Amino acid sequence: MRVNVTVNGEHRQADNVWEGESLLYLLRERLGLPGSKNACEQGECGSCTVYLDDVPACACLVAAGQAEGREVRTVEGLAEGDRLDPIQESFVECGAVQCGFCTPGLLIQAHDLIERTGTPSDAEIREALAGNLCRCTGYEKILDAVRLAASKR
Ligand code: FES
Ligand code: FES
């Protein structure tokens, strides 16, 4: 099957996509966008989170064919040229990145939270990021980074 999708503002096309193939596989293996990570492949960890038509979704749970004609924004699409998005800068400034495997999904989810709420409360941050697992940081630095990014708006 052929899939047409807009990714980070660019029209992309992939041929010979298998019916059972995930959007995550399409992005990483066919379109050369390895930012979204594959950890659990069953919707448990959030490391594969991307925007699908402006709503965060686990790309491992979306069939590639379901993305036909839709817009996807991955972590590669957060920065503008060489300028990092404030949420990316804040993760670096707060030391919220260790192995980095969870980071792309957390960035998308936190970016969406700040877009929607402006200055989220701690409870809102915890709720929004509850589906994104991190085995390294203990989460405190991630919370600091989201607070800092919100304060930069
Ligand atoms: S790889 Fe998609 S939720 Fe874990
Ligand atoms: S930084 Fe390693 S899993 Fe989060």
Short mmCIF file of C-alpha atoms and ligand atoms in Angstrom, two decimals:
data_model
loop_
_atom_site.label_atom_id
_atom_site.label_comp_id
_atom_site.label_asym_id
_atom_site.label_seq_id
_atom_site.Cartn_x
_atom_site.Cartn_y
_atom_site.Cartn_z
CA MET A 1 0.00 0.00 0.00
CA ARG A 2 1.12 3.55 -0.63
CA VAL A 3 0.89 6.08 2.22
CA ASN A 4 0.91 9.87 1.82
CA VAL A 5 1.43 11.87 4.95
CA THR A 6 2.59 15.34 5.90
CA VAL A 7 5.47 15.09 8.36
CA ASN A 8 6.91 18.19 9.98
CA GLY A 9 5.35 20.30 7.26
CA GLU A 10 6.65 18.24 4.31
CA HIS A 11 4.68 15.92 2.08
CA ARG A 12 6.10 12.42 2.33
CA GLN A 13 5.21 9.24 0.49
CA ALA A 14 6.07 5.63 1.21
CA ASP A 15 5.41 2.59 -0.98
CA ASN A 16 5.03 -1.08 -0.15
CA VAL A 17 3.77 -0.32 3.34
CA TRP A 18 2.48 -3.48 4.99
CA GLU A 19 -1.10 -3.33 6.36
CA GLY A 20 0.06 -4.14 9.88
CA GLU A 21 2.91 -1.64 9.89
CA SER A 22 2.87 1.05 12.57
CA LEU A 23 3.25 4.76 12.10
CA LEU A 24 6.34 4.48 14.31
CA TYR A 25 7.95 2.02 11.88
CA LEU A 26 7.01 4.23 8.95
CA LEU A 27 8.63 7.27 10.56
CA ARG A 28 11.77 5.57 11.77
CA GLU A 29 12.52 2.97 9.13
CA ARG A 30 11.06 4.41 5.93
CA LEU A 31 11.12 8.18 6.38
CA GLY A 32 14.47 8.47 8.18
CA LEU A 33 13.12 10.08 11.36
CA PRO A 34 14.54 8.09 14.27
CA GLY A 35 13.73 10.72 16.93
CA SER A 36 10.58 8.94 18.08
CA LYS A 37 11.76 5.95 20.08
CA ASN A 38 10.58 2.38 20.08
CA ALA A 39 10.68 0.97 23.58
CA CYS A 40 7.61 -1.13 24.36
CA GLU A 41 5.65 -1.15 21.09
CA GLN A 42 2.41 -1.58 23.04
CA GLY A 43 1.33 1.85 24.19
CA GLU A 44 2.80 1.60 27.68
CA CYS A 45 5.86 3.85 27.75
CA GLY A 46 5.13 6.98 25.68
CA SER A 47 8.60 7.08 24.09
CA CYS A 48 7.06 7.04 20.59
CA THR A 49 4.69 9.99 21.17
CA VAL A 50 4.13 12.25 18.15
CA TYR A 51 1.51 14.79 17.23
CA LEU A 52 -1.12 13.32 14.91
CA ASP A 53 -3.28 16.15 13.60
CA ASP A 54 -2.11 18.25 16.58
CA VAL A 55 -3.04 15.66 19.20
CA PRO A 56 -0.31 13.60 20.93
CA ALA A 57 -0.57 9.90 20.10
CA CYS A 58 1.56 6.80 20.59
CA ALA A 59 2.90 6.16 17.10
CA CYS A 60 3.37 2.47 17.91
CA LEU A 61 -0.40 2.08 18.28
CA VAL A 62 -1.34 3.87 15.04
CA ALA A 63 -1.31 1.86 11.82
CA ALA A 64 0.73 3.59 9.13
CA GLY A 65 -2.31 3.48 6.85
CA GLN A 66 -4.34 5.43 9.40
CA ALA A 67 -1.98 8.37 8.89
CA GLU A 68 -2.95 8.64 5.21
CA GLY A 69 -3.65 12.29 4.37
CA ARG A 70 -2.97 13.44 7.93
CA GLU A 71 -0.37 15.65 9.60
CA VAL A 72 2.33 14.29 11.84
CA ARG A 73 4.79 16.32 13.87
CA THR A 74 7.68 14.51 15.47
CA VAL A 75 10.34 15.66 17.88
CA GLU A 76 12.46 16.55 14.83
CA GLY A 77 9.81 19.16 14.01
CA LEU A 78 9.87 21.01 17.34
CA ALA A 79 12.95 23.13 16.70
CA GLU A 80 12.90 25.94 14.16
CA GLY A 81 16.10 25.52 12.18
CA ASP A 82 18.93 25.70 14.69
CA ARG A 83 16.73 27.26 17.35
CA LEU A 84 15.47 24.78 19.91
CA ASP A 85 11.93 25.04 21.18
CA PRO A 86 11.82 26.37 24.78
CA ILE A 87 10.78 22.94 26.05
CA GLN A 88 13.90 21.41 24.46
CA GLU A 89 16.13 24.14 25.87
CA SER A 90 14.62 23.69 29.30
CA PHE A 91 15.19 19.93 29.32
CA VAL A 92 18.87 20.61 28.62
CA GLU A 93 19.14 23.45 31.14
CA CYS A 94 17.49 21.42 33.92
CA GLY A 95 19.43 18.20 33.32
CA ALA A 96 16.21 16.38 32.46
CA VAL A 97 17.93 14.21 29.83
CA GLN A 98 19.99 11.21 30.88
CA CYS A 99 19.93 8.25 28.50
CA GLY A 100 17.44 10.25 26.43
CA PHE A 101 15.27 7.35 25.39
CA CYS A 102 12.11 8.81 26.96
CA THR A 103 12.94 12.38 25.98
CA PRO A 104 11.32 12.71 22.51
CA GLY A 105 7.95 11.52 23.79
CA LEU A 106 8.16 13.68 26.91
CA LEU A 107 9.01 16.71 24.82
CA ILE A 108 5.96 16.28 22.59
CA GLN A 109 3.66 15.67 25.54
CA ALA A 110 5.06 18.61 27.54
CA HIS A 111 4.96 20.86 24.47
CA ASP A 112 1.28 20.05 24.02
CA LEU A 113 0.54 20.67 27.69
CA ILE A 114 2.14 24.12 27.62
CA GLU A 115 0.40 24.99 24.34
CA ARG A 116 -2.95 24.08 25.87
CA THR A 117 -2.60 25.46 29.38
CA GLY A 118 0.10 28.16 29.28
CA THR A 119 1.26 27.73 32.85
CA PRO A 120 0.27 24.28 34.03
CA SER A 121 -0.02 23.41 37.71
CA ASP A 122 2.15 20.62 39.11
CA ALA A 123 -0.91 18.37 39.16
CA GLU A 124 -1.56 19.10 35.49
CA ILE A 125 2.08 18.37 34.61
CA ARG A 126 2.00 15.06 36.48
CA GLU A 127 -1.27 14.07 34.87
CA ALA A 128 -0.14 15.03 31.35
CA LEU A 129 3.13 13.11 31.67
CA ALA A 130 1.69 10.08 33.47
CA GLY A 131 1.90 7.96 30.32
CA ASN A 132 5.56 8.74 29.68
CA LEU A 133 7.92 6.48 31.58
CA CYS A 134 11.50 7.43 32.45
CA ARG A 135 13.86 4.95 34.07
CA CYS A 136 16.70 7.39 34.70
CA THR A 137 15.80 10.80 36.04
CA GLY A 138 13.38 10.23 38.92
CA TYR A 139 11.10 12.74 37.17
CA GLU A 140 11.94 15.78 39.35
CA LYS A 141 14.21 17.34 36.73
CA ILE A 142 11.57 16.73 34.09
CA LEU A 143 9.02 18.59 36.22
CA ASP A 144 11.56 21.41 36.68
CA ALA A 145 12.04 21.57 32.90
CA VAL A 146 8.33 21.84 32.18
CA ARG A 147 7.94 24.58 34.81
CA LEU A 148 10.90 26.46 33.31
CA ALA A 149 9.59 26.15 29.74
CA ALA A 150 6.17 27.42 30.81
CA SER A 151 7.80 30.40 32.55
CA LYS A 152 9.62 31.29 29.30
CA ARG A 153 6.40 31.84 27.41
S1 FES B 1 6.91 2.40 22.09
FE1 FES B 1 4.93 3.29 21.86
S2 FES B 1 4.21 3.51 23.88
FE2 FES B 1 6.10 2.47 24.12
S1 FES B 2 16.36 9.70 30.52
FE1 FES B 2 16.60 7.54 30.40
S2 FES B 2 14.58 6.79 30.31
FE2 FES B 2 14.35 8.89 30.71
#
